[in-house]
CSV table of C-alpha atoms and ligand atoms in Angstrom, one decimal:
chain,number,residue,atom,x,y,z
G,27,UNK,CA,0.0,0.0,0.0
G,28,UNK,CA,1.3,3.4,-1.2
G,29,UNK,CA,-0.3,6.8,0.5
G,30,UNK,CA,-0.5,9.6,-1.1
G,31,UNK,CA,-0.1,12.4,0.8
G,32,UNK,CA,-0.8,16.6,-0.2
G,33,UNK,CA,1.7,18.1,-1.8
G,34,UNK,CA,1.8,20.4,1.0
G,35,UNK,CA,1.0,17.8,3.9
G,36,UNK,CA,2.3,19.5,7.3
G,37,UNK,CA,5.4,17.0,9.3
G,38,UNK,CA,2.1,16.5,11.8
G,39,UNK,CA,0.2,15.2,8.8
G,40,UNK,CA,3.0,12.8,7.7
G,41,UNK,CA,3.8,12.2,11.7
G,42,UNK,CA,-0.3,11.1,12.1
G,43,UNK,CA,-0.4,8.7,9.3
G,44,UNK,CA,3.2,7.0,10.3
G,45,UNK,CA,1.6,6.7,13.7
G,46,UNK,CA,-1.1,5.2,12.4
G,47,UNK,CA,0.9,2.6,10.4
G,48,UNK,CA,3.3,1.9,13.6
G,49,UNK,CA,-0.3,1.0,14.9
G,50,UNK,CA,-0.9,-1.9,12.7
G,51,UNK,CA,2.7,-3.2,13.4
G,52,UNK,CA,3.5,-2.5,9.9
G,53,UNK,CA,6.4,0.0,8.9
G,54,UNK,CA,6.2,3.3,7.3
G,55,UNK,CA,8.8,4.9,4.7
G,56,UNK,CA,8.4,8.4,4.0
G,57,UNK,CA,9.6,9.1,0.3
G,58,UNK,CA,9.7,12.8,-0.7
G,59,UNK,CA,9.8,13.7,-3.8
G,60,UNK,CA,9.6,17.0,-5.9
G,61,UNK,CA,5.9,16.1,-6.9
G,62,UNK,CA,4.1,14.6,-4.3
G,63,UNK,CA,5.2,12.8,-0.9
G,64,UNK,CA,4.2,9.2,-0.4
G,65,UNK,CA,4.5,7.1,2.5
G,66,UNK,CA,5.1,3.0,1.9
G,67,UNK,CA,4.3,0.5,3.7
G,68,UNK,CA,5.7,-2.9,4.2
G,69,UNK,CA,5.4,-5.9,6.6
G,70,UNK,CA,2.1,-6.4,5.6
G,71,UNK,CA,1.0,-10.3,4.8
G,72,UNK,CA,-2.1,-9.4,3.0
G,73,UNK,CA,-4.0,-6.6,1.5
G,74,UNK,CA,-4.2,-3.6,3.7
G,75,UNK,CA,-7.9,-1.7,4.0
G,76,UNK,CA,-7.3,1.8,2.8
G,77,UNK,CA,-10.0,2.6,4.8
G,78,UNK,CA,-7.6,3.1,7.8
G,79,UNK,CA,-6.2,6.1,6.3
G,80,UNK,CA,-8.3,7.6,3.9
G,81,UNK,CA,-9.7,10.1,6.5
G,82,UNK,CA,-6.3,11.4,7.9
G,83,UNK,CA,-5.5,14.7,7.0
G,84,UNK,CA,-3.4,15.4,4.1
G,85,UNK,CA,-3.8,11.9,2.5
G,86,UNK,CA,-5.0,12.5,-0.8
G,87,UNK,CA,-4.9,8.6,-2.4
G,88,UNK,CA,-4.4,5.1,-1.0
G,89,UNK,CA,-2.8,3.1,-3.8
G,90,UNK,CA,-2.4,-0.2,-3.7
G,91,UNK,CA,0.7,-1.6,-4.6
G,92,UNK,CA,0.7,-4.2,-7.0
G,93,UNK,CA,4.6,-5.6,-7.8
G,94,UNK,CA,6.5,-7.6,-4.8
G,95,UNK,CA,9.3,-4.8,-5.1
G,96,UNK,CA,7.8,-1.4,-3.2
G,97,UNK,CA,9.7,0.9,-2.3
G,98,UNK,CA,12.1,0.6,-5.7
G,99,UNK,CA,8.8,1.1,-7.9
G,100,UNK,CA,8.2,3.7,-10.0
G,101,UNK,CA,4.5,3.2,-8.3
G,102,UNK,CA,6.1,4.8,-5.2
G,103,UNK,CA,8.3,7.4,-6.8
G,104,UNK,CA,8.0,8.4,-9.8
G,105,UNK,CA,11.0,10.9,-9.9
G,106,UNK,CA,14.4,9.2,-11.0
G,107,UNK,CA,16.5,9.0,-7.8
G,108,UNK,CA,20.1,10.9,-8.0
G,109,UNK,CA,22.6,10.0,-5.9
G,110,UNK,CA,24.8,13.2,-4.7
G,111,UNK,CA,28.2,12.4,-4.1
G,112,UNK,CA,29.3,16.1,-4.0
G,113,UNK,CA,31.6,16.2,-7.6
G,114,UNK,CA,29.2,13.6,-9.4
G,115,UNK,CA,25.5,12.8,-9.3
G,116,UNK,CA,24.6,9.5,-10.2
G,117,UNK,CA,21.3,9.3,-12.0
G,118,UNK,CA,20.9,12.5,-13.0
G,119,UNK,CA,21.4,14.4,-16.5
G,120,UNK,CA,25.3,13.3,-16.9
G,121,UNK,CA,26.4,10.1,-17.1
G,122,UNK,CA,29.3,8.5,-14.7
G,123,UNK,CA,32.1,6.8,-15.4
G,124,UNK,CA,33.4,4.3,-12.6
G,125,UNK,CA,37.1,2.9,-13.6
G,126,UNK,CA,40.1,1.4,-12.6
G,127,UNK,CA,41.6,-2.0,-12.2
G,128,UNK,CA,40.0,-5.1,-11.3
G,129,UNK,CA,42.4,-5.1,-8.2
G,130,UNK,CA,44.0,-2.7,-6.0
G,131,UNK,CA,47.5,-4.4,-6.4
G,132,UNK,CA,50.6,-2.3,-5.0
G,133,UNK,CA,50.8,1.9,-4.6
G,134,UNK,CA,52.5,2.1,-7.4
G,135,UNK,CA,49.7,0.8,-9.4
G,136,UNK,CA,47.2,2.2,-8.2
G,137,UNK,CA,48.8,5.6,-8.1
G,138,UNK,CA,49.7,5.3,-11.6
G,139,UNK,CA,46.5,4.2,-12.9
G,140,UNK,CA,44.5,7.0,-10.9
G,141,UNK,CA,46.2,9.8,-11.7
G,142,UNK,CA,45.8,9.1,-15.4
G,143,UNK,CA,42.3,8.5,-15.3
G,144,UNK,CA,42.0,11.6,-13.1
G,145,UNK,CA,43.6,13.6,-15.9
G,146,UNK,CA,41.3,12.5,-18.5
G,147,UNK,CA,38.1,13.8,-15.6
G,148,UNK,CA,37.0,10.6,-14.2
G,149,UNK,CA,35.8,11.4,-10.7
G,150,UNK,CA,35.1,7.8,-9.3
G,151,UNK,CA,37.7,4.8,-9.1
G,152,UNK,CA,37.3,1.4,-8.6
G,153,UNK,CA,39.7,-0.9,-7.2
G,154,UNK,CA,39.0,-4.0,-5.2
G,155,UNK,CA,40.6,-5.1,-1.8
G,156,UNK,CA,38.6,-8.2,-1.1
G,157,UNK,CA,38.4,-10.1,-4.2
G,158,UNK,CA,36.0,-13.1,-4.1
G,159,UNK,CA,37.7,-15.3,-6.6
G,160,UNK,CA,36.4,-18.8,-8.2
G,161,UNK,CA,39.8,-19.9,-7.5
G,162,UNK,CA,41.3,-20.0,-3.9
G,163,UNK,CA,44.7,-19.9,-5.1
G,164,UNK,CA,44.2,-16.8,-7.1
G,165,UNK,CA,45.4,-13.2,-5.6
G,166,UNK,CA,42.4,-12.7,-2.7
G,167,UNK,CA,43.1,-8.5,-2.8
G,168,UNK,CA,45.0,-6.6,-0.7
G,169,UNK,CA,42.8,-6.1,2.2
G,170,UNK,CA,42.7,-3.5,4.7
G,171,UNK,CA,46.1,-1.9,3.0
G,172,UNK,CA,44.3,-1.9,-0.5
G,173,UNK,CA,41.3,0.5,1.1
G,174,UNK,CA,44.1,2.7,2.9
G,175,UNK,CA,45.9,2.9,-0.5
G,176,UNK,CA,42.5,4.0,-1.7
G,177,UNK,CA,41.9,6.4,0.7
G,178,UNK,CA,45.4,8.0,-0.3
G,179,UNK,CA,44.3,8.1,-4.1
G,180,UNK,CA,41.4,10.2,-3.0
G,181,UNK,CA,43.3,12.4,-0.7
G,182,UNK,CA,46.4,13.0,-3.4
G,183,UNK,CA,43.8,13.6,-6.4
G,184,UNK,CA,39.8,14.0,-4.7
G,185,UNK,CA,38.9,11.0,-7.0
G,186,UNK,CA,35.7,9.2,-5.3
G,187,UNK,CA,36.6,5.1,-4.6
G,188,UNK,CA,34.2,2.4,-5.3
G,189,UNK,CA,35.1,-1.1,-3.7
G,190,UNK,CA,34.0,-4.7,-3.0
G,191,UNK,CA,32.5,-5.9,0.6
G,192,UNK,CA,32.6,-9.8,0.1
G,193,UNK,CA,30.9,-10.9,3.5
G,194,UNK,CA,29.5,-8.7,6.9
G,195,UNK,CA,33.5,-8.7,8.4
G,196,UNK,CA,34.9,-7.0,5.5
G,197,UNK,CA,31.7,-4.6,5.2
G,198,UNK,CA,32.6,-2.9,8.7
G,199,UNK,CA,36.3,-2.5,6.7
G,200,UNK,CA,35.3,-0.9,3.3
G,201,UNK,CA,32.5,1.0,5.0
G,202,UNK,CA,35.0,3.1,6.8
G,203,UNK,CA,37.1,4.3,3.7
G,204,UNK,CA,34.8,4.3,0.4
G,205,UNK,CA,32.2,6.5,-1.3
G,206,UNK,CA,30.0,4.1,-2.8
G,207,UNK,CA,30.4,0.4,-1.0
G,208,UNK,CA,30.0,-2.4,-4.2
G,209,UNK,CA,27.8,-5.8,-3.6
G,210,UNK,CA,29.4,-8.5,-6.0
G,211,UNK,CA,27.6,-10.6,-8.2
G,212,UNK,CA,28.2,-13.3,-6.7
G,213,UNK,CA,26.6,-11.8,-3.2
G,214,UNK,CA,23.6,-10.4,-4.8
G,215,UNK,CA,21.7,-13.0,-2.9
G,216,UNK,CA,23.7,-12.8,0.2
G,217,UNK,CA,20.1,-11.4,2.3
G,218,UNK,CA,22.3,-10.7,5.5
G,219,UNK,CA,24.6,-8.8,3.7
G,220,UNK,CA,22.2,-6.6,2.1
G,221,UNK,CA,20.4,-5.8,5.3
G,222,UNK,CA,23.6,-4.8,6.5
G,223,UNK,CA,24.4,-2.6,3.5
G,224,UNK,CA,20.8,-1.2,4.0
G,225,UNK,CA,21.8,0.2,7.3
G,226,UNK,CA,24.8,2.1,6.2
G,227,UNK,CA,24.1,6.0,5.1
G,228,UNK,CA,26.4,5.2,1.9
G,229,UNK,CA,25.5,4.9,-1.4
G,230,UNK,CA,25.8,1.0,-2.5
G,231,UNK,CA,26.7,-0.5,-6.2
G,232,UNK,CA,24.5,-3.5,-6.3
G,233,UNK,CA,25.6,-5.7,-9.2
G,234,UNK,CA,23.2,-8.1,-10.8
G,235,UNK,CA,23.8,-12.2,-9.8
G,236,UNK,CA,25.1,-14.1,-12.2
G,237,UNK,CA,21.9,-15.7,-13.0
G,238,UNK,CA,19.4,-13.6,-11.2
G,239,UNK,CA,16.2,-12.7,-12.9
G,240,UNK,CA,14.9,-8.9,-13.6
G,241,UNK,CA,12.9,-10.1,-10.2
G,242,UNK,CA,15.4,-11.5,-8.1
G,243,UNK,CA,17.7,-8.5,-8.8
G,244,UNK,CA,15.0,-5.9,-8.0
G,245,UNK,CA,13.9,-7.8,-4.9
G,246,UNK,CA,17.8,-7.4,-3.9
G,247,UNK,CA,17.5,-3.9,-4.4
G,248,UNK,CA,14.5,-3.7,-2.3
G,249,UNK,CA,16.2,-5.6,0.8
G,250,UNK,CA,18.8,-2.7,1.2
G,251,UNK,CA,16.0,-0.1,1.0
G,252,UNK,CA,13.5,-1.5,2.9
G,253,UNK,CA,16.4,-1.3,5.8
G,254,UNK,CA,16.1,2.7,4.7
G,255,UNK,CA,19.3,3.2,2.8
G,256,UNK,CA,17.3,4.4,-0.5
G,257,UNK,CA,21.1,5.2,-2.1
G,258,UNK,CA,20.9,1.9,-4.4
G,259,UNK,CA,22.7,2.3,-7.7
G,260,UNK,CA,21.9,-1.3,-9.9
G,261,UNK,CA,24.5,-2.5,-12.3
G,262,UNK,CA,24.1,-4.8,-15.2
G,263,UNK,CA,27.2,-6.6,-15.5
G,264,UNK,CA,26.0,-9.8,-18.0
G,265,UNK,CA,24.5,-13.2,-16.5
G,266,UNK,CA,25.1,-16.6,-17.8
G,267,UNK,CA,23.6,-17.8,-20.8
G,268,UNK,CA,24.3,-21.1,-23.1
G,269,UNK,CA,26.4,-18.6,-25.1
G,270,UNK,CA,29.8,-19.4,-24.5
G,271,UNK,CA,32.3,-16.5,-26.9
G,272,UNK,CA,31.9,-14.1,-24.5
G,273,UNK,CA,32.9,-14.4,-20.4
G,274,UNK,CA,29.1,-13.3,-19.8
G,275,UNK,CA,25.8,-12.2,-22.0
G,276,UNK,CA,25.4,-8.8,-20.9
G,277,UNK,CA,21.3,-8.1,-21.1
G,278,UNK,CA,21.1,-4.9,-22.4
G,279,UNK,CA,17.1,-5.1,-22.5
G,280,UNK,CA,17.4,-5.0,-18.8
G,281,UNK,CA,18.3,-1.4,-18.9
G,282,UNK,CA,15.2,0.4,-20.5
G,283,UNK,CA,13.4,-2.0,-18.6
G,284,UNK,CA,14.3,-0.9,-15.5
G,285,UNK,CA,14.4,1.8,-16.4
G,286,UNK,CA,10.3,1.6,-16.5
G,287,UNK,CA,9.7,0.0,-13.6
G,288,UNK,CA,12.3,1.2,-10.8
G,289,UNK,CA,13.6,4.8,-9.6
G,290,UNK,CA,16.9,3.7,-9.0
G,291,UNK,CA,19.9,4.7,-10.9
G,292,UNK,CA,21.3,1.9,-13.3
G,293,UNK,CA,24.6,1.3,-14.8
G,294,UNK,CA,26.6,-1.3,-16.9
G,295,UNK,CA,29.6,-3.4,-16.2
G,296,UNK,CA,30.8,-3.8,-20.1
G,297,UNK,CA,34.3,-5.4,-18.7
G,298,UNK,CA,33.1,-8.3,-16.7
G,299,UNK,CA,30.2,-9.1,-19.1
G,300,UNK,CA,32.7,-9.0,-22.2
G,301,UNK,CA,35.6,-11.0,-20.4
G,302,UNK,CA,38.1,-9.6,-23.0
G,303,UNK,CA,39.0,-5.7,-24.0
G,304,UNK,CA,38.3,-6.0,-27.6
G,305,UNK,CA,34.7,-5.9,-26.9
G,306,UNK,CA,34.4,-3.7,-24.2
G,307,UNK,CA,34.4,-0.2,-26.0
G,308,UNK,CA,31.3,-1.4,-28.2
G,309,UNK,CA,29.8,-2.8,-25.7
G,310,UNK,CA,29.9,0.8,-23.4
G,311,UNK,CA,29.0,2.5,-26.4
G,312,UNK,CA,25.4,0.2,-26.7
G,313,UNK,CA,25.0,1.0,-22.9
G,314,UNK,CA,24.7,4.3,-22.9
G,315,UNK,CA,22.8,4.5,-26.5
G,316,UNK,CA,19.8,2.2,-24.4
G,317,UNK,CA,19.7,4.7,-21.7
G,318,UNK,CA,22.1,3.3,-19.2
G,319,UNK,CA,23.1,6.5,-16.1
G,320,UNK,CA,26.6,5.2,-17.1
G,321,UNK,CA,29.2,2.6,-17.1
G,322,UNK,CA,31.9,1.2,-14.7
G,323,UNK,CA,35.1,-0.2,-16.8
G,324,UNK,CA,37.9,-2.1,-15.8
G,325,UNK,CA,41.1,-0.5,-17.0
G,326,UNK,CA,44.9,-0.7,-16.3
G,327,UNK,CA,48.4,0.6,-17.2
G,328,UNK,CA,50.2,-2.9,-17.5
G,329,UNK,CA,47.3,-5.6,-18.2
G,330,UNK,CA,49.4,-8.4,-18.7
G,331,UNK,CA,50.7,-8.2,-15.6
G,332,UNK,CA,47.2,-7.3,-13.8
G,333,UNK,CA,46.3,-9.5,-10.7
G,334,UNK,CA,42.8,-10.4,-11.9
G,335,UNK,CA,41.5,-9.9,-15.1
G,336,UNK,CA,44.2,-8.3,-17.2
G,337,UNK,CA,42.2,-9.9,-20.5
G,338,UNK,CA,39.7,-7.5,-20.2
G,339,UNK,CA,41.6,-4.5,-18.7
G,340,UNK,CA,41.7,-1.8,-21.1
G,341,UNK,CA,45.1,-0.1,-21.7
G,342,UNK,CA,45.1,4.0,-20.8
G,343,UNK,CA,44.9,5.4,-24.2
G,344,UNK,CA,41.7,2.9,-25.4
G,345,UNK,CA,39.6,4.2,-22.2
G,346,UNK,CA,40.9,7.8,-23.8
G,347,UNK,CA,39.0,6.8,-27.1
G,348,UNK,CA,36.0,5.2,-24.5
G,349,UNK,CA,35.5,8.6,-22.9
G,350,UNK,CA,35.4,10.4,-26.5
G,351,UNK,CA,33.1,8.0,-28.2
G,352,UNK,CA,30.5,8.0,-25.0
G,353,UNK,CA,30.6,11.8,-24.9
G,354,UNK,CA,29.3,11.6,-28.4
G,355,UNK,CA,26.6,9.4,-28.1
G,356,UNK,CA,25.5,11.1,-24.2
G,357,UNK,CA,24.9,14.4,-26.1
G,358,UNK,CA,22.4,11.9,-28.7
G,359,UNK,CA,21.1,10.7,-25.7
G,360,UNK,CA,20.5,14.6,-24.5
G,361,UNK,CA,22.8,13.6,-21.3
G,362,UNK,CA,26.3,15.5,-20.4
G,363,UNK,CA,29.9,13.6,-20.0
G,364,UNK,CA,31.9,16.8,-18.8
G,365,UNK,CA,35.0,14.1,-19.0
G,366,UNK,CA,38.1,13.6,-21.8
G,367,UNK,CA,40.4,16.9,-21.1
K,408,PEP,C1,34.5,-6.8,-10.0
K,408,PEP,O1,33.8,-5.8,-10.1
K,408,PEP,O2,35.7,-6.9,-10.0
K,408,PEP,C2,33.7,-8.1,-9.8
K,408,PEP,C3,34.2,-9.1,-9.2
K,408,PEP,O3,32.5,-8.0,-10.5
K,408,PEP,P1,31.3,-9.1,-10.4
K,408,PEP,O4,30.8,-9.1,-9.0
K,408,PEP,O5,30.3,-8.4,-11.4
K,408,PEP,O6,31.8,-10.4,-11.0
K,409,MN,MN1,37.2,-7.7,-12.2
């Protein structure tokens, strides 16, 4: 159940109706927006009468809500959600460009790779410390020291960090140093972990599982926010499919559709779903062209001597030509890329 509330409804008017919720033992969610100001509810097992609340004061509608995902609907807000991280605003009119290497890997490299990408105007770099890897004996990321070498990129050059929690211990640990705190694919159904992440005031990258449905991966979404951290940025990063050229099949048909049916911000991963560089710049390119708020791209200096993933690492000078071909098709699109100096 969705109410609508006046335009104008007093804080008493919104304070009444949450009351009234608390009541029921159900949970309000106050969602402002520029056009109206709703209030969802959940913990509801069945249908909820709207006569409860249609005589409050400064309720103007009582919509039922009719998808299993609430408070991620377009039903409950229909303005896009922007994510303000102070020099970039994700979800909004420009698009963003996440990058940086698969693996935070020594200062030197990380250093190096940053302040290129830096020059060229990218505001947010990814970098992973805790690297959940299908093989054990493959490099497990830098820990602790990876997100303090982070937090030195960012103090040297302002660039925003993205990076990986892989379980609720190493949540605690990224927490403290990044902007935006990244859910894996392979966590996307880790439900304890998401509650967690929906406690932090922190925006969160929320990557898609590697065979989730459109469902599944909304209903992800919708466990972080229901815990009240409405900062949810999804990510397409390609799912497995019987097609086997390409490390993943990345569902670019996801995008518009979310695009319908959710508020939230949603990016593509062109890196992890290609698996190898060659594609990657086409495959940004098609991102942005079906409405994607931007991409996040694996690239670094020396590939073949990258930790993890190196094969699909793009080399400086390609993610130049990236940034110039992206900026052409965002101003098709009627979106900014104030990038490529
Ligand atoms: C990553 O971003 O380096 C990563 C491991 O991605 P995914 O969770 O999409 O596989
Ligand atoms: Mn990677």
């Amino acid at each position: 159940m969705l109410i609508i509330m006046h335009v104008n409804s007093t804080e008493e008017q919104i304070e009444r109706v949450k009351q009234k919720i608390q009541k029921l033992t159900l949970t309000p969610h106050v969602i402002p927006g520029r056009l109206r100001c709703a209030i969802g509810i959940t913990g509801n097992s069945g249908p909820i009468s709207p006569d409860h609340f249609k005589n409050l004061p400064g309720v103007v509608q009582c919509l039922p809500v009719t998808k299993p995902y609430k408070l991620i609907s377009r039903e409950v807000r229909q303005e896009d959600t922007v994510i303000d991280l102070d020099s970039v605003r994700i979800g909004g009119k420009e698009i963003v460009i996440i990058a940086g290497p698969c693996s935070v890997e020594n200062e030197i490299q990380i250093f190096t790779i940053a302040e290129k990408l830096a020059k060229m105007g990218v505001k947010l770099l990814r970098g992973g410390a805790y690297k959940p890897r299908t093989s054990p004996y493959s490099f497990q990321g830098l820990g602790e020291k990876g997100l303090k070498l982070l937090a030195s990129v960012r103090d040297k050059t302002g660039i925003k960090i993205v990076s990986e929690a892989i379980d609720s211990e190493s949540l605690d640990m990224v927490a403290e140093y990044v902007d935006i705190v990244q859910i894996g694919a392979r966590n996307m159904y880790n439900y304890s972990l998401l509650k967690k992440v929906g406690q932090l005031n922190k925006p969160v990258l929320l990557k898609r599982g590697l065979s989730a449905t459109l469902e599944e991966f909304l209903m992800a979404a919708e466990y972080i926010v229901c815990q009240g951290n409405f900062q949810v940025i999804l990510c397409e990063r390609g799912i497995r499919t019987f097609s086997d050229y390409s490390r993943n099949t990345l569902d670019m048909n996801v995008v518009p559709t979310i695009k319908q049916i959710s508020h939230l911000p949603i990016i593509v991963d062109p890196s992890h779903a290609s698996g190898d560089r060659k594609t990657v710049l086409p495959l940004a390119r098609g991102a942005i062209a079906v409405g994607a708020d931007g991409v996040i791209v694996e690239v670094h200096h020396e590939p073949e001597n990258a930790l993890s993933d190196g094969a699909q690492s793009l080399y400086p000078m390609q993610f130049k030509q990236l940034l110039i071909q992206l900026n052409q098709i965002a101003s098709i699109m009627n979106r900014e890329c104030s990038l490529q100096r």
